[in-house]
Amino acid sequence: MISVAGVTKRYGPIVAVDDASFEVNRGEVVGFLGPNGAGKTTTMRMLTGTLQPDEGTILFDGAPIADHLTEAKSRVGYLPEANPLYDDMLVCEFLEYVARLRGMEPGAARPAISDAVDETGLAEVFFRPIGEISKGYRQRTGMAGAILHQPEILVLDEPTEGLDPNQRVEIRKLVNSLGSERTVILSTHVMQEVEATCDRLLIISKGSIAADGTVAELMDAGRGISRYTVEAAGDGVAEALCGLPGVADHVVTAVNGRVRVSLEATGDGELRPEIFRMATERGWVLWELRRERATLEQVFRELTTDDSGAGGGGSAADDVAAGGDSAAGAPDGGAAGEVAE
Ligand SMILES: Nc1ncnc2c1ncn2[C@@H]1O[C@H](COP(=O)(O)OP(=O)(O)OP(=O)(O)O)[C@@H](O)[C@H]1O
Ligand SMILES: [Mg+2]
């Protein structure tokens, strides 16, 4: 349905989107996941026709949107980042205003507003000033505005940003229900969001598509990363473990006279036999030896962090609000990728 081919967008010397190509099928809910500055918003603005690519084409059903901009815009509903709304308008006034902007006649606007209010659960605050309603209701108001003209494609830029955990769950449910009859593209920093709402995800890093697939497919692709937790008492535990082949990252903490080492290793090899052999040879007392599968968070980190430090703008992991509950990974055979909420 949507086909993005070789799209590049520059802001002066900054390449915000760099030769991006991907497809979105009708009815899919696709998540854009990427650290700050990855190019998610820029890509979304091009999909909605508000920004033109410098290179490449965007097609809706085979037709370039640049050639049919008005029609393309009528097919898309857009919830911009930070959802700018007029605080002194009532919710009903805002929706009437959006209807007027869309060129809807009052006769058509009234039922459209009523349907949008029903679909987004806004009835309770319909006559309230936007400045007085909760952030969750503000998002619902923005979404009602986005679906008013009954677009078949919805583009939602960080719809759950800044919401408390309960509101996040509610907005995710709303996205799921809106997505049951529409094609939805949403962006997020939050891993659980894509796991909970998206059929497929695109990991965007520095303007490029770093990965494209279902959560399960990307987890499979991340099989080359594993995390080990070792707790042991003895001489030179931390040094020896951190020097094992393939260890890319480590965290060492001291617990009750023992050393607890978390290792992140790349490659398909299995380090546990080697760790066990070291422990017996060196006379360590081994309290724990555990291997965990790669989590989506680790796959994300692997794809979006740049160890050379060039242009990365900080660790992507810092930008990923894993909410604490997906950070630990799942033990072998466990349910990595399951939604905690
Ligand atoms: N109007 C602009 N003028 C100049 N540079 C811009 C502009 N908008 C975005 N950029 C730059 O383009 C790059 C991509 O930005 P974009 O906003 O698309 O990223 P993003 O993935 O949406 O980030 P975030 O997660 O912070 O919302 C960044 O380097 C950003 O600084
Ligand atoms: Mg953005």
Short mmCIF file of C-alpha atoms and ligand atoms in Angstrom, two decimals:
data_model
loop_
_atom_site.label_atom_id
_atom_site.label_comp_id
_atom_site.label_asym_id
_atom_site.label_seq_id
_atom_site.Cartn_x
_atom_site.Cartn_y
_atom_site.Cartn_z
CA MET A 1 0.00 0.00 0.00
CA ILE A 2 2.78 2.42 1.02
CA SER A 3 6.08 2.08 -0.73
CA VAL A 4 9.07 4.20 0.24
CA ALA A 5 11.93 3.93 -2.22
CA GLY A 6 15.38 5.43 -1.71
CA VAL A 7 14.14 8.44 0.24
CA THR A 8 16.68 10.98 1.47
CA LYS A 9 16.00 14.22 3.36
CA ARG A 10 18.66 16.74 4.33
CA TYR A 11 18.49 19.78 6.58
CA GLY A 12 21.52 21.73 5.36
CA PRO A 13 24.49 19.50 6.09
CA ILE A 14 22.44 17.11 8.27
CA VAL A 15 21.21 13.98 6.53
CA ALA A 16 18.06 13.31 8.56
CA VAL A 17 16.86 10.39 6.38
CA ASP A 18 19.40 8.54 4.30
CA ASP A 19 18.26 6.39 1.36
CA ALA A 20 15.42 4.75 3.30
CA SER A 21 13.31 2.09 1.59
CA PHE A 22 10.47 0.08 3.09
CA GLU A 23 6.93 -1.07 2.42
CA VAL A 24 3.83 -0.95 4.59
CA ASN A 25 0.97 -3.29 3.73
CA ARG A 26 -2.69 -2.41 4.04
CA GLY A 27 -4.01 -2.98 7.55
CA GLU A 28 -0.58 -3.36 9.13
CA VAL A 29 0.45 -1.63 12.36
CA VAL A 30 4.10 -0.74 11.89
CA GLY A 31 6.32 0.73 14.60
CA PHE A 32 9.24 3.07 13.99
CA LEU A 33 11.72 2.46 16.77
CA GLY A 34 14.86 4.55 17.03
CA PRO A 35 16.91 6.75 19.31
CA ASN A 36 16.53 10.54 19.42
CA GLY A 37 17.42 12.16 16.14
CA ALA A 38 17.21 8.90 14.18
CA GLY A 39 14.88 10.41 11.59
CA LYS A 40 11.50 9.04 12.68
CA THR A 41 9.64 12.37 12.66
CA THR A 42 11.23 13.42 9.38
CA THR A 43 10.16 10.14 7.75
CA MET A 44 6.64 10.52 9.13
CA ARG A 45 6.33 14.08 7.89
CA MET A 46 7.28 12.91 4.41
CA LEU A 47 4.69 10.11 4.60
CA THR A 48 2.00 12.65 5.46
CA GLY A 49 2.98 14.92 2.58
CA THR A 50 3.96 17.81 4.88
CA LEU A 51 7.62 17.52 3.86
CA GLN A 52 9.04 16.65 0.46
CA PRO A 53 11.96 14.23 0.09
CA ASP A 54 15.14 15.52 -1.57
CA GLU A 55 15.56 12.18 -3.29
CA GLY A 56 13.47 9.06 -3.74
CA THR A 57 9.74 8.50 -4.00
CA ILE A 58 6.83 7.65 -1.76
CA LEU A 59 3.99 5.75 -3.42
CA PHE A 60 0.47 5.11 -2.17
CA ASP A 61 -0.98 2.19 -4.12
CA GLY A 62 1.62 2.68 -6.81
CA ALA A 63 1.04 6.43 -7.33
CA PRO A 64 3.73 8.93 -6.24
CA ILE A 65 2.25 11.13 -3.51
CA ALA A 66 4.21 14.13 -4.81
CA ASP A 67 1.97 14.04 -7.92
CA HIS A 68 -1.28 13.75 -5.94
CA LEU A 69 -0.52 15.66 -2.76
CA THR A 70 -4.06 16.74 -1.88
CA GLU A 71 -5.45 13.26 -2.38
CA ALA A 72 -2.55 11.71 -0.46
CA LYS A 73 -3.11 14.10 2.47
CA SER A 74 -6.79 13.18 2.54
CA ARG A 75 -5.86 9.53 2.95
CA VAL A 76 -3.64 10.15 5.96
CA GLY A 77 -4.44 11.18 9.53
CA TYR A 78 -1.48 12.60 11.44
CA LEU A 79 -0.85 12.98 15.15
CA PRO A 80 2.30 15.13 15.26
CA GLU A 81 5.01 14.78 17.87
CA ALA A 82 4.10 16.61 21.11
CA ASN A 83 0.49 16.90 19.84
CA PRO A 84 0.16 20.68 19.60
CA LEU A 85 -3.34 21.77 20.70
CA TYR A 86 -5.00 25.07 21.63
CA ASP A 87 -5.45 25.00 25.39
CA ASP A 88 -8.23 27.59 25.49
CA MET A 89 -10.44 25.70 23.02
CA LEU A 90 -13.04 23.23 24.22
CA VAL A 91 -12.54 19.70 22.91
CA CYS A 92 -15.71 20.08 20.83
CA GLU A 93 -14.51 23.42 19.42
CA PHE A 94 -11.17 21.88 18.46
CA LEU A 95 -12.87 19.06 16.57
CA GLU A 96 -15.18 21.54 14.81
CA TYR A 97 -12.11 23.58 13.91
CA VAL A 98 -10.33 20.51 12.47
CA ALA A 99 -13.48 19.67 10.50
CA ARG A 100 -13.53 23.20 9.03
CA LEU A 101 -9.81 22.94 8.16
CA ARG A 102 -10.60 19.70 6.38
CA GLY A 103 -13.29 21.50 4.41
CA MET A 104 -16.12 19.41 5.83
CA GLU A 105 -19.68 20.77 5.61
CA PRO A 106 -21.47 21.06 9.01
CA GLY A 107 -23.85 18.28 7.94
CA ALA A 108 -20.92 15.93 7.40
CA ALA A 109 -18.84 17.25 10.29
CA ARG A 110 -21.39 16.50 13.02
CA PRO A 111 -21.62 12.72 12.48
CA ALA A 112 -17.87 12.54 11.79
CA ILE A 113 -17.13 14.26 15.14
CA SER A 114 -19.59 12.02 16.90
CA ASP A 115 -17.97 8.88 15.41
CA ALA A 116 -14.44 10.11 16.25
CA VAL A 117 -15.49 10.93 19.83
CA ASP A 118 -17.00 7.46 20.23
CA GLU A 119 -13.96 5.77 18.78
CA THR A 120 -11.48 7.61 20.96
CA GLY A 121 -13.54 7.60 24.17
CA LEU A 122 -13.76 11.39 24.49
CA ALA A 123 -17.41 11.85 25.44
CA GLU A 124 -16.59 12.61 29.09
CA VAL A 125 -14.48 15.68 28.25
CA PHE A 126 -16.27 16.83 25.10
CA PHE A 127 -17.28 20.20 26.60
CA ARG A 128 -14.08 20.74 28.65
CA PRO A 129 -11.28 23.19 27.77
CA ILE A 130 -8.27 21.32 26.37
CA GLY A 131 -6.01 23.09 28.90
CA GLU A 132 -7.88 21.34 31.75
CA ILE A 133 -7.93 17.74 30.53
CA SER A 134 -5.34 15.05 31.32
CA LYS A 135 -2.46 14.25 28.99
CA GLY A 136 -4.18 10.98 28.08
CA TYR A 137 -7.32 12.85 27.01
CA ARG A 138 -5.18 15.36 25.09
CA GLN A 139 -3.75 12.45 23.09
CA ARG A 140 -7.26 11.13 22.51
CA THR A 141 -8.30 14.59 21.34
CA GLY A 142 -5.35 14.71 18.91
CA MET A 143 -6.23 11.25 17.65
CA ALA A 144 -9.90 12.17 17.22
CA GLY A 145 -8.74 15.13 15.11
CA ALA A 146 -6.50 12.81 13.09
CA ILE A 147 -9.30 10.32 12.26
CA LEU A 148 -12.05 12.90 11.66
CA HIS A 149 -11.85 12.75 7.87
CA GLN A 150 -11.84 8.94 8.05
CA PRO A 151 -8.35 8.38 6.66
CA GLU A 152 -7.24 4.84 5.86
CA ILE A 153 -3.69 5.53 7.07
CA LEU A 154 -2.84 6.85 10.53
CA VAL A 155 0.59 8.26 11.34
CA LEU A 156 1.12 8.68 15.08
CA ASP A 157 4.36 10.30 16.22
CA GLU A 158 5.13 9.09 19.76
CA PRO A 159 1.49 8.81 20.84
CA THR A 160 2.35 7.64 24.36
CA GLU A 161 5.23 10.00 25.12
CA GLY A 162 4.91 11.71 28.49
CA LEU A 163 1.98 9.57 29.66
CA ASP A 164 1.84 7.76 32.99
CA PRO A 165 1.86 3.93 32.85
CA ASN A 166 -1.94 3.61 33.12
CA GLN A 167 -2.55 6.15 30.38
CA ARG A 168 0.08 4.43 28.24
CA VAL A 169 -1.83 1.17 28.46
CA GLU A 170 -5.08 2.95 27.61
CA ILE A 171 -3.57 4.71 24.59
CA ARG A 172 -2.01 1.44 23.42
CA LYS A 173 -5.45 -0.16 23.57
CA LEU A 174 -6.82 2.74 21.56
CA VAL A 175 -4.05 2.35 18.97
CA ASN A 176 -4.88 -1.36 18.75
CA SER A 177 -8.54 -0.62 18.16
CA LEU A 178 -7.83 2.20 15.67
CA GLY A 179 -5.44 -0.17 13.90
CA SER A 180 -8.03 -2.91 13.49
CA GLU A 181 -9.48 -1.14 10.46
CA ARG A 182 -6.63 1.11 9.38
CA THR A 183 -3.01 1.06 8.40
CA VAL A 184 -1.06 2.57 11.29
CA ILE A 185 2.50 3.81 11.49
CA LEU A 186 3.60 4.87 14.94
CA SER A 187 6.91 5.93 16.39
CA THR A 188 8.21 5.28 19.85
CA HIS A 189 11.29 4.98 22.01
CA VAL A 190 9.60 2.32 24.07
CA MET A 191 10.30 -1.29 23.30
CA GLN A 192 7.20 -2.63 25.03
CA GLU A 193 5.10 -0.41 22.84
CA VAL A 194 6.11 -2.12 19.64
CA GLU A 195 5.82 -5.51 21.26
CA ALA A 196 2.30 -4.66 22.44
CA THR A 197 0.93 -2.87 19.41
CA CYS A 198 2.87 -3.52 16.23
CA ASP A 199 2.70 -6.30 13.66
CA ARG A 200 6.08 -5.28 12.40
CA LEU A 201 8.80 -2.85 13.33
CA LEU A 202 11.39 -0.80 11.55
CA ILE A 203 14.47 0.05 13.57
CA ILE A 204 15.75 3.40 12.37
CA SER A 205 19.28 4.49 13.13
CA LYS A 206 20.93 7.66 11.82
CA GLY A 207 18.39 8.08 9.07
CA SER A 208 18.69 4.51 7.78
CA ILE A 209 16.53 1.44 8.20
CA ALA A 210 18.70 -0.80 10.38
CA ALA A 211 16.18 -3.64 10.62
CA ASP A 212 12.72 -4.50 9.32
CA GLY A 213 10.69 -7.43 10.59
CA THR A 214 8.32 -8.81 13.17
CA VAL A 215 9.41 -8.77 16.80
CA ALA A 216 10.04 -12.53 16.56
CA GLU A 217 12.15 -12.14 13.43
CA LEU A 218 14.28 -9.43 15.00
CA MET A 219 14.73 -11.51 18.14
CA ASP A 220 15.96 -14.35 15.90
CA ALA A 221 18.36 -11.97 14.20
CA GLY A 222 19.66 -11.10 17.66
CA ARG A 223 20.54 -14.68 18.49
CA GLY A 224 24.18 -13.73 18.05
CA ILE A 225 24.04 -11.73 21.30
CA SER A 226 23.83 -13.38 24.66
CA ARG A 227 24.08 -12.21 28.19
CA TYR A 228 25.64 -14.22 31.00
CA THR A 229 25.30 -13.67 34.69
CA VAL A 230 28.03 -15.18 36.82
CA GLU A 231 28.33 -14.88 40.57
CA ALA A 232 31.49 -16.32 42.07
CA ALA A 233 33.99 -15.97 44.91
CA GLY A 234 37.69 -16.36 44.27
CA ASP A 235 40.77 -14.66 42.91
CA GLY A 236 40.66 -12.70 39.65
CA VAL A 237 37.04 -13.61 38.82
CA ALA A 238 36.10 -10.32 37.14
CA GLU A 239 39.34 -9.99 35.14
CA ALA A 240 39.18 -13.54 33.86
CA LEU A 241 35.51 -13.39 32.87
CA CYS A 242 35.77 -10.01 31.15
CA GLY A 243 38.69 -11.34 29.10
CA LEU A 244 36.70 -14.23 27.62
CA PRO A 245 36.44 -14.26 23.80
CA GLY A 246 33.47 -12.38 22.34
CA VAL A 247 32.73 -10.35 25.48
CA ALA A 248 31.60 -6.95 24.23
CA ASP A 249 30.34 -5.39 27.45
CA HIS A 250 30.44 -6.14 31.15
CA VAL A 251 29.14 -4.90 34.47
CA VAL A 252 30.83 -5.99 37.69
CA THR A 253 29.29 -5.60 41.13
CA ALA A 254 30.39 -6.89 44.53
CA VAL A 255 27.79 -8.78 46.57
CA ASN A 256 28.40 -10.29 50.01
CA GLY A 257 32.06 -10.99 49.38
CA ARG A 258 31.28 -12.44 45.98
CA VAL A 259 31.58 -10.88 42.56
CA ARG A 260 28.61 -10.67 40.23
CA VAL A 261 29.52 -10.20 36.60
CA SER A 262 27.05 -9.50 33.78
CA LEU A 263 28.58 -10.17 30.40
CA GLU A 264 27.27 -9.36 26.99
CA ALA A 265 28.87 -11.57 24.36
CA THR A 266 28.58 -11.64 20.60
CA GLY A 267 28.91 -14.71 18.40
CA ASP A 268 27.05 -18.00 18.42
CA GLY A 269 29.42 -19.74 20.85
CA GLU A 270 28.45 -20.89 24.34
CA LEU A 271 30.66 -19.62 27.16
CA ARG A 272 29.23 -21.63 30.05
CA PRO A 273 31.50 -24.70 29.72
CA GLU A 274 34.54 -22.45 29.58
CA ILE A 275 33.39 -20.46 32.62
CA PHE A 276 32.75 -23.69 34.54
CA ARG A 277 36.22 -25.02 33.58
CA MET A 278 37.84 -21.76 34.76
CA ALA A 279 35.99 -21.97 38.05
CA THR A 280 37.15 -25.51 38.77
CA GLU A 281 40.73 -24.87 37.65
CA ARG A 282 41.06 -21.68 39.70
CA GLY A 283 39.18 -22.93 42.72
CA TRP A 284 36.36 -20.37 42.54
CA VAL A 285 33.15 -21.01 44.39
CA LEU A 286 30.43 -20.67 41.80
CA TRP A 287 27.12 -19.32 43.14
CA GLU A 288 25.39 -18.67 39.86
CA LEU A 289 25.98 -19.27 36.16
CA ARG A 290 23.19 -18.27 33.82
CA ARG A 291 22.78 -17.45 30.15
CA GLU A 292 19.98 -15.26 28.83
CA ARG A 293 18.62 -14.89 25.38
CA ALA A 294 18.91 -11.58 23.56
CA THR A 295 16.05 -9.23 24.33
CA LEU A 296 14.60 -6.86 21.81
CA GLU A 297 16.37 -4.14 23.76
CA GLN A 298 19.73 -5.78 23.14
CA VAL A 299 18.95 -6.20 19.45
CA PHE A 300 18.02 -2.53 19.36
CA ARG A 301 21.25 -1.55 21.11
CA GLU A 302 23.31 -3.68 18.78
CA LEU A 303 21.71 -2.04 15.74
CA THR A 304 21.68 1.55 16.90
CA THR A 305 24.79 2.11 18.99
CA ASP A 306 28.02 2.99 17.32
CA ASP A 307 31.03 1.70 19.22
CA SER A 308 33.30 3.96 17.22
CA GLY A 309 31.41 6.87 18.80
CA ALA A 310 31.03 8.67 15.45
CA GLY A 311 27.93 10.81 15.32
CA GLY A 312 25.92 8.59 17.60
CA GLY A 313 24.88 11.35 19.97
CA GLY A 314 25.14 9.17 23.05
CA SER A 315 24.07 5.68 23.91
CA ALA A 316 20.86 4.60 22.33
CA ALA A 317 20.18 2.44 25.35
CA ASP A 318 19.76 5.60 27.39
CA ASP A 319 17.06 6.68 25.01
CA VAL A 320 15.12 3.49 25.32
CA ALA A 321 12.63 3.52 28.10
CA ALA A 322 12.47 -0.19 28.73
CA GLY A 323 10.54 0.54 31.89
CA GLY A 324 12.88 -1.69 33.83
CA ASP A 325 10.93 -4.79 33.09
CA SER A 326 12.39 -5.84 29.79
CA ALA A 327 15.95 -4.91 30.63
CA ALA A 328 16.87 -8.13 32.33
CA GLY A 329 16.10 -10.42 29.41
CA ALA A 330 14.51 -13.82 29.63
CA PRO A 331 16.28 -17.00 30.63
CA ASP A 332 16.88 -19.65 28.00
CA GLY A 333 13.58 -21.14 26.98
CA GLY A 334 11.77 -18.31 28.67
CA ALA A 335 9.42 -15.78 27.21
CA ALA A 336 11.73 -13.09 25.92
CA GLY A 337 9.69 -10.41 24.28
CA GLU A 338 6.58 -11.03 26.31
CA VAL A 339 4.80 -7.91 27.37
CA ALA A 340 5.14 -7.28 31.04
CA GLU A 341 1.94 -5.32 31.46
N1 LIG B 1 13.74 21.45 11.05
C1 LIG B 1 14.96 20.95 11.20
N2 LIG B 1 16.08 21.65 10.90
C2 LIG B 1 17.30 21.12 11.03
N3 LIG B 1 17.55 19.87 11.45
C3 LIG B 1 16.50 19.11 11.77
C4 LIG B 1 15.15 19.60 11.67
N4 LIG B 1 14.31 18.61 12.05
C5 LIG B 1 15.09 17.56 12.38
N5 LIG B 1 16.40 17.85 12.21
C6 LIG B 1 17.53 16.92 12.44
O1 LIG B 1 17.31 15.79 11.64
C7 LIG B 1 17.67 14.61 12.35
C8 LIG B 1 16.46 13.70 12.45
O2 LIG B 1 15.49 14.32 13.28
P1 LIG B 1 14.06 13.72 13.59
O3 LIG B 1 13.31 14.75 14.35
O4 LIG B 1 13.47 13.22 12.33
O5 LIG B 1 14.44 12.48 14.51
P2 LIG B 1 13.51 11.62 15.47
O6 LIG B 1 13.90 10.20 15.23
O7 LIG B 1 12.09 11.97 15.29
O8 LIG B 1 14.01 12.05 16.92
P3 LIG B 1 13.19 12.13 18.31
O9 LIG B 1 13.17 10.72 18.83
O10 LIG B 1 14.06 13.00 19.16
O11 LIG B 1 11.85 12.70 18.05
C9 LIG B 1 18.23 15.07 13.70
O12 LIG B 1 19.62 15.17 13.57
C10 LIG B 1 17.60 16.44 13.87
O13 LIG B 1 18.42 17.25 14.66
MG MG B 2 10.68 12.68 16.52
#
